[in-house]
mmCIF file of C-alpha atoms in Angstrom:
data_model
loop_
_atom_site.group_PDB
_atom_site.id
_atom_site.type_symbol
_atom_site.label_atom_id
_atom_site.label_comp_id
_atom_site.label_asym_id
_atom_site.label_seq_id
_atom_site.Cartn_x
_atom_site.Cartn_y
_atom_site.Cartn_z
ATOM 1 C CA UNK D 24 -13.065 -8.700 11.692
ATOM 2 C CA UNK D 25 -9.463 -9.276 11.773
ATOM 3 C CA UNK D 26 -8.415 -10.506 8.249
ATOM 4 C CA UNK D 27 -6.703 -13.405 8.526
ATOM 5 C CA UNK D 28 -7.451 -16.550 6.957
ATOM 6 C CA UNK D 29 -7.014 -20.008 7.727
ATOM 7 C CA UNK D 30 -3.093 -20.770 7.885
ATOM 8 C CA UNK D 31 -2.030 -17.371 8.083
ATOM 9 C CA UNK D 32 0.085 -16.831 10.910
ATOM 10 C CA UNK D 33 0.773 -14.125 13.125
ATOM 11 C CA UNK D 34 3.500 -13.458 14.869
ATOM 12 C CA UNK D 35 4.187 -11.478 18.253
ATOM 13 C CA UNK D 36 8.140 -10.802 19.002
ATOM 14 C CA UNK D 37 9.231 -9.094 22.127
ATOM 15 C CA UNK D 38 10.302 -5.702 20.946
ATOM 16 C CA UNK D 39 14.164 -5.711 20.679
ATOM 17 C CA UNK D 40 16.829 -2.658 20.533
ATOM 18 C CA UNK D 41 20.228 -2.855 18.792
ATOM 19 C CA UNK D 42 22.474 0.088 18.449
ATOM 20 C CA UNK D 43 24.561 0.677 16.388
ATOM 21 C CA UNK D 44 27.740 2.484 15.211
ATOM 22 C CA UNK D 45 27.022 6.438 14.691
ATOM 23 C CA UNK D 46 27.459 7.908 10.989
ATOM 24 C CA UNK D 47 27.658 11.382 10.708
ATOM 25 C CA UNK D 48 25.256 13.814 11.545
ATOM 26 C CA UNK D 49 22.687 11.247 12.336
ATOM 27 C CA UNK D 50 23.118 9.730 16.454
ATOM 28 C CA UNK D 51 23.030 6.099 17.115
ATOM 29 C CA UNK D 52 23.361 4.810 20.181
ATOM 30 C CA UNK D 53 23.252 5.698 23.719
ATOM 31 C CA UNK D 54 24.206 9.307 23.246
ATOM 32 C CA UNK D 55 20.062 10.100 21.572
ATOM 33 C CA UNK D 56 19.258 13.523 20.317
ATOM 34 C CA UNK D 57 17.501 15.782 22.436
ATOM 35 C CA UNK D 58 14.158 15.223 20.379
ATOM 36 C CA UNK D 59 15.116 12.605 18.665
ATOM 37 C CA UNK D 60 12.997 9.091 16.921
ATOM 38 C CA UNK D 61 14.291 5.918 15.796
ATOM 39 C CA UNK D 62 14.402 5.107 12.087
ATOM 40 C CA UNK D 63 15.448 2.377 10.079
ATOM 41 C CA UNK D 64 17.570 3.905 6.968
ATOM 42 C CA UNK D 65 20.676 3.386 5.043
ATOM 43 C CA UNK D 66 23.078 5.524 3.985
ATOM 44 C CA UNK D 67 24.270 3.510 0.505
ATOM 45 C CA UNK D 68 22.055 1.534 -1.658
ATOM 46 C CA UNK D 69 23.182 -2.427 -1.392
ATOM 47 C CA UNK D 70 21.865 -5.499 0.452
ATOM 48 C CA UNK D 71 19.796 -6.007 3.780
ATOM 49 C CA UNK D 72 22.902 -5.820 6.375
ATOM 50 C CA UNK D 73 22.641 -1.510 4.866
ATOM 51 C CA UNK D 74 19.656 -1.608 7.025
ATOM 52 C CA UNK D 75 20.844 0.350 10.372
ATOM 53 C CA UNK D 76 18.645 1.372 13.139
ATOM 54 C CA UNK D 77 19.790 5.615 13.367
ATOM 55 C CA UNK D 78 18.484 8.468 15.300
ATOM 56 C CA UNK D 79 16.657 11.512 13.595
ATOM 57 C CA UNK D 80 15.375 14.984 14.640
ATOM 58 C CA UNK D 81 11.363 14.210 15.386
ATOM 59 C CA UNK D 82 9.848 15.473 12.165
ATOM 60 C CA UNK D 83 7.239 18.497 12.544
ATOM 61 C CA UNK D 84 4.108 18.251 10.434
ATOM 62 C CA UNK D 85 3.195 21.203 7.866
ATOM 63 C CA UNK D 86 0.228 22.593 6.372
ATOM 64 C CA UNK D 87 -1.846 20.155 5.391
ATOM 65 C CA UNK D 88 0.130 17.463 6.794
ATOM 66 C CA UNK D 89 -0.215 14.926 9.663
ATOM 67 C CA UNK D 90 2.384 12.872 12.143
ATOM 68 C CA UNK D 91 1.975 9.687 12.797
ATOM 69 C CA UNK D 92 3.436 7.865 15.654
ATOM 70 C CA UNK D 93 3.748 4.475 13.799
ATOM 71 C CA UNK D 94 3.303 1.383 15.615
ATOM 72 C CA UNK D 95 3.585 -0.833 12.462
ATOM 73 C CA UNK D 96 5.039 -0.797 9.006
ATOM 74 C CA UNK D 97 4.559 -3.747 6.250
ATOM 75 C CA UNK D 98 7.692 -4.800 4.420
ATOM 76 C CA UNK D 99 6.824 -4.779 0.761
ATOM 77 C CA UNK D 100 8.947 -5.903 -2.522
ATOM 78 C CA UNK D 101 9.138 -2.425 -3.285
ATOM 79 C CA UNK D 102 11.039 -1.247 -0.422
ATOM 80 C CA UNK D 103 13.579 -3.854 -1.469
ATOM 81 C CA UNK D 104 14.249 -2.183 -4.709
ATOM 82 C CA UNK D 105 14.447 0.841 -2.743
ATOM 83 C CA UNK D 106 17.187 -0.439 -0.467
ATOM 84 C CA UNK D 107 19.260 -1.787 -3.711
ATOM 85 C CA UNK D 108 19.159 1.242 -5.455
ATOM 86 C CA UNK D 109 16.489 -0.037 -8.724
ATOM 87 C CA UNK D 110 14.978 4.041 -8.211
ATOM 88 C CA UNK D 111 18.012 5.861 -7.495
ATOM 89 C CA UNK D 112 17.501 7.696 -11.006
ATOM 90 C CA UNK D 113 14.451 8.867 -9.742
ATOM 91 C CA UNK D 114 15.546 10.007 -6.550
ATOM 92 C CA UNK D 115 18.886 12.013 -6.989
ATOM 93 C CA UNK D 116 17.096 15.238 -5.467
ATOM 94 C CA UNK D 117 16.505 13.102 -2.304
ATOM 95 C CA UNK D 118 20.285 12.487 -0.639
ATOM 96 C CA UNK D 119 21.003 10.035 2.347
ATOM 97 C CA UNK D 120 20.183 8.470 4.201
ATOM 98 C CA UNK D 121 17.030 6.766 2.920
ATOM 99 C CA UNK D 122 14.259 5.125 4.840
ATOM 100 C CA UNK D 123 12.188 2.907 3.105
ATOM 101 C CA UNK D 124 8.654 1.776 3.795
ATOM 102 C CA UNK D 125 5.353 2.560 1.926
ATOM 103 C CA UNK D 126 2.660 1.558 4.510
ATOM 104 C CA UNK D 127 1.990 2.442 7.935
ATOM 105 C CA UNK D 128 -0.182 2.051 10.758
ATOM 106 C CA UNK D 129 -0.546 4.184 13.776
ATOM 107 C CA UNK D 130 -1.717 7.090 16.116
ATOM 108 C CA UNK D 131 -2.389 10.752 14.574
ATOM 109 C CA UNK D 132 0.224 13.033 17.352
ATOM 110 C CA UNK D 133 0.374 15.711 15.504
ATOM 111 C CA UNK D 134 -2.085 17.722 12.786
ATOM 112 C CA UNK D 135 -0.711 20.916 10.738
ATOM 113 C CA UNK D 136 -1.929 23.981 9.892
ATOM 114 C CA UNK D 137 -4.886 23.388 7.456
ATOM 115 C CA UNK D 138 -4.647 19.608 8.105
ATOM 116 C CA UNK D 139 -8.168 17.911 6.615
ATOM 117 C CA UNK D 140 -10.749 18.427 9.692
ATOM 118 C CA UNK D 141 -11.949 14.413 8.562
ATOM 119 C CA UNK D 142 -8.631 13.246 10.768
ATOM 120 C CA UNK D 143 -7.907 14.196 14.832
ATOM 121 C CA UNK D 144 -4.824 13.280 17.537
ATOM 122 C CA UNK D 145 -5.318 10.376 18.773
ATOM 123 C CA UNK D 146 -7.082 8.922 16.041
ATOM 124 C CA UNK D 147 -6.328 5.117 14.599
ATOM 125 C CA UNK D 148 -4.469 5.671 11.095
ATOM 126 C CA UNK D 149 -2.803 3.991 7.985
ATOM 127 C CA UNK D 150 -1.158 5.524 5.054
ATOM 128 C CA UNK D 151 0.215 5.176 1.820
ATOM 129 C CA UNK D 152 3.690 6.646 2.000
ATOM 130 C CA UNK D 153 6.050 7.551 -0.914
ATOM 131 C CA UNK D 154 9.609 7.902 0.612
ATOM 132 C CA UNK D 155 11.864 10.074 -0.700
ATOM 133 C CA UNK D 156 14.985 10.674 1.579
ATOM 134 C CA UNK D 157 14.588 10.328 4.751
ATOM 135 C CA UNK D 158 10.738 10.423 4.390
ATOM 136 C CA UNK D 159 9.739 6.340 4.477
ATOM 137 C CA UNK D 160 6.911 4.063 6.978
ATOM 138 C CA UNK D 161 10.395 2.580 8.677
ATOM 139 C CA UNK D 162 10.044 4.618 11.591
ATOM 140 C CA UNK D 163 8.936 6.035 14.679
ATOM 141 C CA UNK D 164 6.973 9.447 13.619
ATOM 142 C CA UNK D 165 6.390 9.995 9.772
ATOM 143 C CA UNK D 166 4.919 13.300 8.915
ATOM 144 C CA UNK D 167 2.630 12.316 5.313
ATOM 145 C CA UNK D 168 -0.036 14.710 3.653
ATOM 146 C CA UNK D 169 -3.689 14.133 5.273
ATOM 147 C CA UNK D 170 -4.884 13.170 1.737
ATOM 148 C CA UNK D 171 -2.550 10.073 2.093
ATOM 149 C CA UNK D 172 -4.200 9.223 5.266
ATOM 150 C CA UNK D 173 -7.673 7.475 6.267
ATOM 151 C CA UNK D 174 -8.802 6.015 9.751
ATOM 152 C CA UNK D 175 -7.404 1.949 10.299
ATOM 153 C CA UNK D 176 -10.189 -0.252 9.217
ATOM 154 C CA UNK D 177 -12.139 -1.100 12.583
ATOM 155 C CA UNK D 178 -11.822 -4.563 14.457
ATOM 156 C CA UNK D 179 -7.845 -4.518 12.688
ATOM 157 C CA UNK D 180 -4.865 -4.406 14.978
ATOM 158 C CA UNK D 181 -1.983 -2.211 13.856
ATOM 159 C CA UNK D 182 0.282 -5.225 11.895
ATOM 160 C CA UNK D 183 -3.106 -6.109 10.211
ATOM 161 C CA UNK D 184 -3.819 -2.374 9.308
ATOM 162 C CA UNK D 185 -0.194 -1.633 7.734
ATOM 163 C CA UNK D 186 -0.780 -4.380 4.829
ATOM 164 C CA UNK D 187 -3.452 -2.601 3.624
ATOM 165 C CA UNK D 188 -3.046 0.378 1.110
ATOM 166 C CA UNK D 189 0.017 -0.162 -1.201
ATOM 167 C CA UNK D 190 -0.958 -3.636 -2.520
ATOM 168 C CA UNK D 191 -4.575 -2.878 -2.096
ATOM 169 C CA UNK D 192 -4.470 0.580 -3.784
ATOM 170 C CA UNK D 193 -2.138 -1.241 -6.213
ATOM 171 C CA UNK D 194 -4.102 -3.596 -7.497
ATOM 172 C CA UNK D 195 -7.440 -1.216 -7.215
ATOM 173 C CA UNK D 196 -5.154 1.117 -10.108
ATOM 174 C CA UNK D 197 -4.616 -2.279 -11.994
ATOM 175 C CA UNK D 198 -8.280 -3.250 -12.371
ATOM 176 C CA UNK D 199 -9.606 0.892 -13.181
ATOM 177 C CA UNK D 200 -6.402 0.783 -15.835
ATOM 178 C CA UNK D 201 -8.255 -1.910 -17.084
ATOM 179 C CA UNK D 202 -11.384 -1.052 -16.920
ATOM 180 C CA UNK D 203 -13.668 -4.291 -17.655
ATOM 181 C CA UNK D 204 -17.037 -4.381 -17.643
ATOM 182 C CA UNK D 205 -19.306 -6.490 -15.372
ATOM 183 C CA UNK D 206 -19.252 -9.762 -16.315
ATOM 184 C CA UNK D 207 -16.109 -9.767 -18.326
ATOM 185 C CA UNK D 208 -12.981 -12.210 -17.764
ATOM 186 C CA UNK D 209 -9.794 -10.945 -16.084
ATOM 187 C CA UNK D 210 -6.815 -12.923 -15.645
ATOM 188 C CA UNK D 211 -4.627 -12.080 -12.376
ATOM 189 C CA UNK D 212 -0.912 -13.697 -12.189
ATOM 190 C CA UNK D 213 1.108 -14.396 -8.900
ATOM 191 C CA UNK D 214 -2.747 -14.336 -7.390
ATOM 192 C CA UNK D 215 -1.296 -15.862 -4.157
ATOM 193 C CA UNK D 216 0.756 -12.482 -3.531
ATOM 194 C CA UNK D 217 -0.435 -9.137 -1.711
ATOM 195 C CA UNK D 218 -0.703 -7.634 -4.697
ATOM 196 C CA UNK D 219 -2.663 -10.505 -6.256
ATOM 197 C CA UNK D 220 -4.448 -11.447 -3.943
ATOM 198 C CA UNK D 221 -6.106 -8.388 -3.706
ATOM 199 C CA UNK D 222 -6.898 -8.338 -7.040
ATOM 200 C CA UNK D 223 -8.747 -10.787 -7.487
ATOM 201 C CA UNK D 224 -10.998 -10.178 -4.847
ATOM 202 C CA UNK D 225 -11.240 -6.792 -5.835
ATOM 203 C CA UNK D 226 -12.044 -8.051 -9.285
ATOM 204 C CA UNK D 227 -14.974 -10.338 -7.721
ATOM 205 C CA UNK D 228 -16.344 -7.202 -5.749
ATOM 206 C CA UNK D 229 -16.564 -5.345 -9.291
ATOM 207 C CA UNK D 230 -18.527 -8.715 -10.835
ATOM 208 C CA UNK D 231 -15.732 -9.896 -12.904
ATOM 209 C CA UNK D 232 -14.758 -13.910 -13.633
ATOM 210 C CA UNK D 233 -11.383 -14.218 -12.152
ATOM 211 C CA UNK D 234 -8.779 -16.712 -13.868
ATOM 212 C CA UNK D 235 -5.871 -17.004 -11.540
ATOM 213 C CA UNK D 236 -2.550 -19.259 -10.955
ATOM 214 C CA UNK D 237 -1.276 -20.768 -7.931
ATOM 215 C CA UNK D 238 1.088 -23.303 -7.000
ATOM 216 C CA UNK D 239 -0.035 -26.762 -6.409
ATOM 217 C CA UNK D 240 -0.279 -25.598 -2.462
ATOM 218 C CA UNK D 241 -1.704 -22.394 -2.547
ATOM 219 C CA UNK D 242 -4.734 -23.958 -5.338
ATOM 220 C CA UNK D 243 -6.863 -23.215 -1.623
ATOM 221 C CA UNK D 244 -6.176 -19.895 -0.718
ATOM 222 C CA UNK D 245 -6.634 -18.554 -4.366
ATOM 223 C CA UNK D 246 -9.678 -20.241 -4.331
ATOM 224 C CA UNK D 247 -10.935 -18.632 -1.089
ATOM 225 C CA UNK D 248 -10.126 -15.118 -2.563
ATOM 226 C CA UNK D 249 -12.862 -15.547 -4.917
ATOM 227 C CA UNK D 250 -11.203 -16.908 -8.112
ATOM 228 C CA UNK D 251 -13.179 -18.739 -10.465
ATOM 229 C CA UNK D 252 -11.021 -20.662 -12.381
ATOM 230 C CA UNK D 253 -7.208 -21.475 -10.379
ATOM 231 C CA UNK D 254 -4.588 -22.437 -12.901
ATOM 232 C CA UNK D 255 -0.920 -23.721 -12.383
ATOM 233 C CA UNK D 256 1.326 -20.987 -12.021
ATOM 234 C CA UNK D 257 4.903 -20.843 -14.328
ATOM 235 C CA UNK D 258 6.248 -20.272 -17.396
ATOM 236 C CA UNK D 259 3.563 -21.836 -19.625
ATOM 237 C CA UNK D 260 0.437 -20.105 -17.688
ATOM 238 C CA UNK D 261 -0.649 -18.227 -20.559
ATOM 239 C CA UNK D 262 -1.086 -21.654 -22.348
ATOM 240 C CA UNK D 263 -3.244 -22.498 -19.347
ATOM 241 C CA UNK D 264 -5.728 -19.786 -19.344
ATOM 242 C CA UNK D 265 -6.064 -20.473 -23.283
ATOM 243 C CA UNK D 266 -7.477 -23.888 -22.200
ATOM 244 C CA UNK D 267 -9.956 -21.815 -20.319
ATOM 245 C CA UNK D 268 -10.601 -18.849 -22.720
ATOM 246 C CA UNK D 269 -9.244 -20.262 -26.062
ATOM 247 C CA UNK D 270 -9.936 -16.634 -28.007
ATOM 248 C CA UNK D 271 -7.578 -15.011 -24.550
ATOM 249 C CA UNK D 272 -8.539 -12.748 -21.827
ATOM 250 C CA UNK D 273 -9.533 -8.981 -22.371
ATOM 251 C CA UNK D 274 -7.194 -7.792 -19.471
ATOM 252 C CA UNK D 275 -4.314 -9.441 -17.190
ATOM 253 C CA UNK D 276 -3.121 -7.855 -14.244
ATOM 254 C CA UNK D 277 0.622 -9.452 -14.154
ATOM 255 C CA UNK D 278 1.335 -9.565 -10.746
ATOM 256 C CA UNK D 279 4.209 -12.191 -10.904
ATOM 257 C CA UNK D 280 6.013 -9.661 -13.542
ATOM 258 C CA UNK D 281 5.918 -12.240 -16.085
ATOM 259 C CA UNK D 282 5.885 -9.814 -19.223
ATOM 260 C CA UNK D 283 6.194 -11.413 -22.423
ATOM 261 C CA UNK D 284 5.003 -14.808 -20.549
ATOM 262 C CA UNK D 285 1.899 -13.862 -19.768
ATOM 263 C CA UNK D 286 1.093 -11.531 -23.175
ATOM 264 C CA UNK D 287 -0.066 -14.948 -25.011
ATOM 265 C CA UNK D 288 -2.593 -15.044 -21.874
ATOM 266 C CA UNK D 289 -4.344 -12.274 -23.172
ATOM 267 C CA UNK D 290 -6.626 -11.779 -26.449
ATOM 268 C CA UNK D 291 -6.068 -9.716 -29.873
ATOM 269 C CA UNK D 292 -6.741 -5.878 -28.901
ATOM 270 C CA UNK D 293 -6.691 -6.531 -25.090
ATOM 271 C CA UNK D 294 -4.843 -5.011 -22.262
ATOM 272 C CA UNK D 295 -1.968 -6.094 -19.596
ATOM 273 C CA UNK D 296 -1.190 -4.017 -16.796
ATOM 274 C CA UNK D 297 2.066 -4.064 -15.133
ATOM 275 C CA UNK D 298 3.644 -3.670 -11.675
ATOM 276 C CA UNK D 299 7.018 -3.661 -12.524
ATOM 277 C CA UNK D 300 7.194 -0.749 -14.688
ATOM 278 C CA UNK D 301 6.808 -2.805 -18.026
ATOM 279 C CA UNK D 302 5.928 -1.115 -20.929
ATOM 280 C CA UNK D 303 6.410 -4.006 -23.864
ATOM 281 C CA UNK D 304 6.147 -4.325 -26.788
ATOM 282 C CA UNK D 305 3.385 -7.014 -26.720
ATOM 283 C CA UNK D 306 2.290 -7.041 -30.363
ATOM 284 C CA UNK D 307 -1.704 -8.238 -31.564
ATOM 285 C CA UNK D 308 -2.900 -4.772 -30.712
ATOM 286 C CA UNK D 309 -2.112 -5.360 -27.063
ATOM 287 C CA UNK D 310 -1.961 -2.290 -24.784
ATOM 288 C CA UNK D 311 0.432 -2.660 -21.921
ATOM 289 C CA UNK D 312 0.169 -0.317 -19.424
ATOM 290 C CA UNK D 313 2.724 0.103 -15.795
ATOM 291 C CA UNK D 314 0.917 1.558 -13.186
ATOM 292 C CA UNK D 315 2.235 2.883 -10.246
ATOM 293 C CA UNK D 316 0.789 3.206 -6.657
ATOM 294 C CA UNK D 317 2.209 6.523 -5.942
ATOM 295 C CA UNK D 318 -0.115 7.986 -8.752
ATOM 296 C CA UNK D 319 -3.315 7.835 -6.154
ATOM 297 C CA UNK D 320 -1.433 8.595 -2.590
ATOM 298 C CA UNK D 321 -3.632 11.625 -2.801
ATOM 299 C CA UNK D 322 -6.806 9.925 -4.005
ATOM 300 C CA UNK D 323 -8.374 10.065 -0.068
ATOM 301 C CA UNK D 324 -11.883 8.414 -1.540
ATOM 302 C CA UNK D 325 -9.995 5.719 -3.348
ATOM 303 C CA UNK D 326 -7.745 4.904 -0.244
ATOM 304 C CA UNK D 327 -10.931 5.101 2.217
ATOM 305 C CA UNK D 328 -13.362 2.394 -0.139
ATOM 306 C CA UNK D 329 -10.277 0.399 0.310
ATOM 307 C CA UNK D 330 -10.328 0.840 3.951
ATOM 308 C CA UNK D 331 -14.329 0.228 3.886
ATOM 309 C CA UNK D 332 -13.363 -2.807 1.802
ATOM 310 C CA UNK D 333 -11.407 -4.041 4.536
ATOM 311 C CA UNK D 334 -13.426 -3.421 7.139
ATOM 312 C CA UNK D 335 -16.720 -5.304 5.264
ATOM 313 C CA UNK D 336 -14.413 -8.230 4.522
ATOM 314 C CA UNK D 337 -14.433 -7.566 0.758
ATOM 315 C CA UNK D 338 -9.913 -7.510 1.238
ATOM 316 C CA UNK D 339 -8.189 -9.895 3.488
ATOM 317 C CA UNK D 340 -5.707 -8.420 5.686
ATOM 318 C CA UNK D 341 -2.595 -11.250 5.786
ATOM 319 C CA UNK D 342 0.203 -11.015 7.949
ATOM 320 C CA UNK D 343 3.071 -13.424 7.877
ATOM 321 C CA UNK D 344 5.237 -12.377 10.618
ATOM 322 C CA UNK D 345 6.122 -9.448 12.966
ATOM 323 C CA UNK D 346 9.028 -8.445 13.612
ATOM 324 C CA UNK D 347 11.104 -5.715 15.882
ATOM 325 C CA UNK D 348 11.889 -2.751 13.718
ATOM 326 C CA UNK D 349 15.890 -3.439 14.984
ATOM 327 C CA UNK D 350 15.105 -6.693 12.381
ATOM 328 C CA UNK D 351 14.577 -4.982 9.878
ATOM 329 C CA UNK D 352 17.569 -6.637 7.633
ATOM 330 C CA UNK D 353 16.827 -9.790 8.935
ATOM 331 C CA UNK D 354 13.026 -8.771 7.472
ATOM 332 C CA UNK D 355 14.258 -8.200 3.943
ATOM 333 C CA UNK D 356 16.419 -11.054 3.897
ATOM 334 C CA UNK D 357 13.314 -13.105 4.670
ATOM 335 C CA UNK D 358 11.334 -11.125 1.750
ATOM 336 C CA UNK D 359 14.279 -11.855 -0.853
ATOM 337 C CA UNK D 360 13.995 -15.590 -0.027
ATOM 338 C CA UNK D 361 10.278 -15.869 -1.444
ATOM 339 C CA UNK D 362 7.750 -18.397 -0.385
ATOM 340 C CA UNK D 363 5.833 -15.832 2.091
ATOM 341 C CA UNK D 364 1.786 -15.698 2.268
ATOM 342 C CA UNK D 365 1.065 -12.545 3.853
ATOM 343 C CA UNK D 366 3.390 -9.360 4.130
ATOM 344 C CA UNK D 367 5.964 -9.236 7.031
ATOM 345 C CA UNK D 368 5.469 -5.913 9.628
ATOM 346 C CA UNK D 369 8.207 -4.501 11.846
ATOM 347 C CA UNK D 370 6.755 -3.346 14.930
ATOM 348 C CA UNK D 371 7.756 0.120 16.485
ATOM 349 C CA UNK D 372 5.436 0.303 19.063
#
């Protein structure tokens, strides 16, 4: 099984290495540290070009931690927001320089004291990773807490692997927020995203009816991920899924971060979950509810289902490009610009 769907594309670069101007007390350049790994970090929140390719000690894993020698990271919309500073209130106990990245893919090198006996060196891995300082997926060896780690699902390459558990586990925390029964209608916004596309298969797994949007070109690939009902995406798509469900929708999982847009979507009493760190006011009784991935990095069962999921075909793995770590500006710029299918992946390997 290997994820990808018709049109996806896949692609292989020949690994790259730029070097660049030393800051100080991190090396860059010829001149490495004696036991040293490459990083991508920044040392000021800002723009892509703050993306620099820097030298740091090899991290040493603790008790009940693992290292991974990553071989793949996915580039996610959060790691953006991380780069221009949208969490530096909630990270002033973490100082530079920061390296982003929430998912990677890779080889167990390294277990600590007390790590969980499920994981072993040498063993195919992905994590969820919540970076604080220099603690991100952008990079060579990350040293995460076993919890946060289950094996890469099987018949997956390590660019396929890394796009799993944020979005996934993201939208998996959407849909229990919500907590629908079988049968019931949920309506999933920006359904053509990682994030949303995930949902809504998820959402068919658990025996929901799935009402999503889509642009005019991506009508297809929503439908393949299981929805039952596509609708045009924009400004008016709450007025669209009333055509469908005139009395609303019980739950929406906005994954487009339309907000007060998409409240209409949903019926008297109901619930919206968002991504974005939304909180309302919606009005009509309606509960809105952020969620936020880091909230089950240490929920192993969750994370492993997912991987299961994966593995069984329930979650399609979509990868839009690969790139060299060294790119990793060039990466975000791409991200910023919109339009992708699929999540981009550096490659460290």
């Amino acid at each position: 099984m290997t994820g990808r769907r018709p049109g996806d594309t896949l692609s292989r670069p020949t690994p790259s290495l730029r070097f660049l101007p030393p800051l100080p007390g991190i090396v860059s350049g010829p001149a490495r540290l004696p036991h040293a790994m490459k990083a991508i970090a920044s040392t000021t929140h800002g723009g892509p070009d703050v993306l620099r390719e820097l030298d740091f000690p090899t991290p040493e894993a603790g008790p009940g931690e693992v290292r991974i020698r990553v071989h793949a990271a996915a580039v996610n919309p959060t790691d953006a927001l991380l780069r221009a500073g949208a969490y530096a209130a909630r990270t002033t106990d973490a100082p530079p320089p920061y390296v982003p990245g929430m998912d990677a893919a890779g080889v167990i090198d390294q277990l600590g004291p007390g790590a969980d006996g499920r994981l072993s060196v040498g063993q195919r891995v992905v994590a969820l990773v919540v970076p604080t300082g220099p603690r991100g997926a952008y990079a060579e060896q990350i040293v995460v807490p076993a919890e946060s780690v289950v094996p890469a699902p099987a018949g997956t390459d390590h660019a396929e692997a890394s796009t799993l558990l944020m979005n996934a586990a993201t939208a998996r925390l959407a849909l229990d927020t919500l907590a629908l029964p079988k049968g019931a209608t949920v309506a999933v916004t920006g359904a053509a995203g990682a994030v949303g596309g995930y949902a809504v298969e998820l959402a068919k797994a658990d025996g929901l009816t799935v009402v999503a949007d889509a642009a005019p070109h991506d009508r297809d690939l929503v439908r393949g991920f299981g929805a039952d009902h596509v609708v045009d995406r924009g400004a008016d798509v709450a007025a669209r899924v009333r055509e469908l469900a005139p009395d609303g929708v019980p739950g929406l999982v906005d994954g487009s971060d339309q907000r007060e847009e998409a409240v209409p979507a949903v019926a008297d009493g109901g619930a919206l979950v968002a991504l974005r760190g939304w909180q309302g006011p919606a009005g009509r009784g309606v509960t809105v509810t952020p969620v936020f991935v880091a909230s089950v990095r240490g929920d192993t069962a969750l994370l492993d289902t997912l991987r299961l999921q994966a593995e069984e075909g329930v979650l399609s793995l979509r990868v839009a490009k690969v790139l060299p770590a060294s790119d990793a500006a060039e990466a975000h710029r791409l991200l910023e610009a919109g339009g992708l299918r699929g999540r981009l992946v550096l490659d460290f390997s």
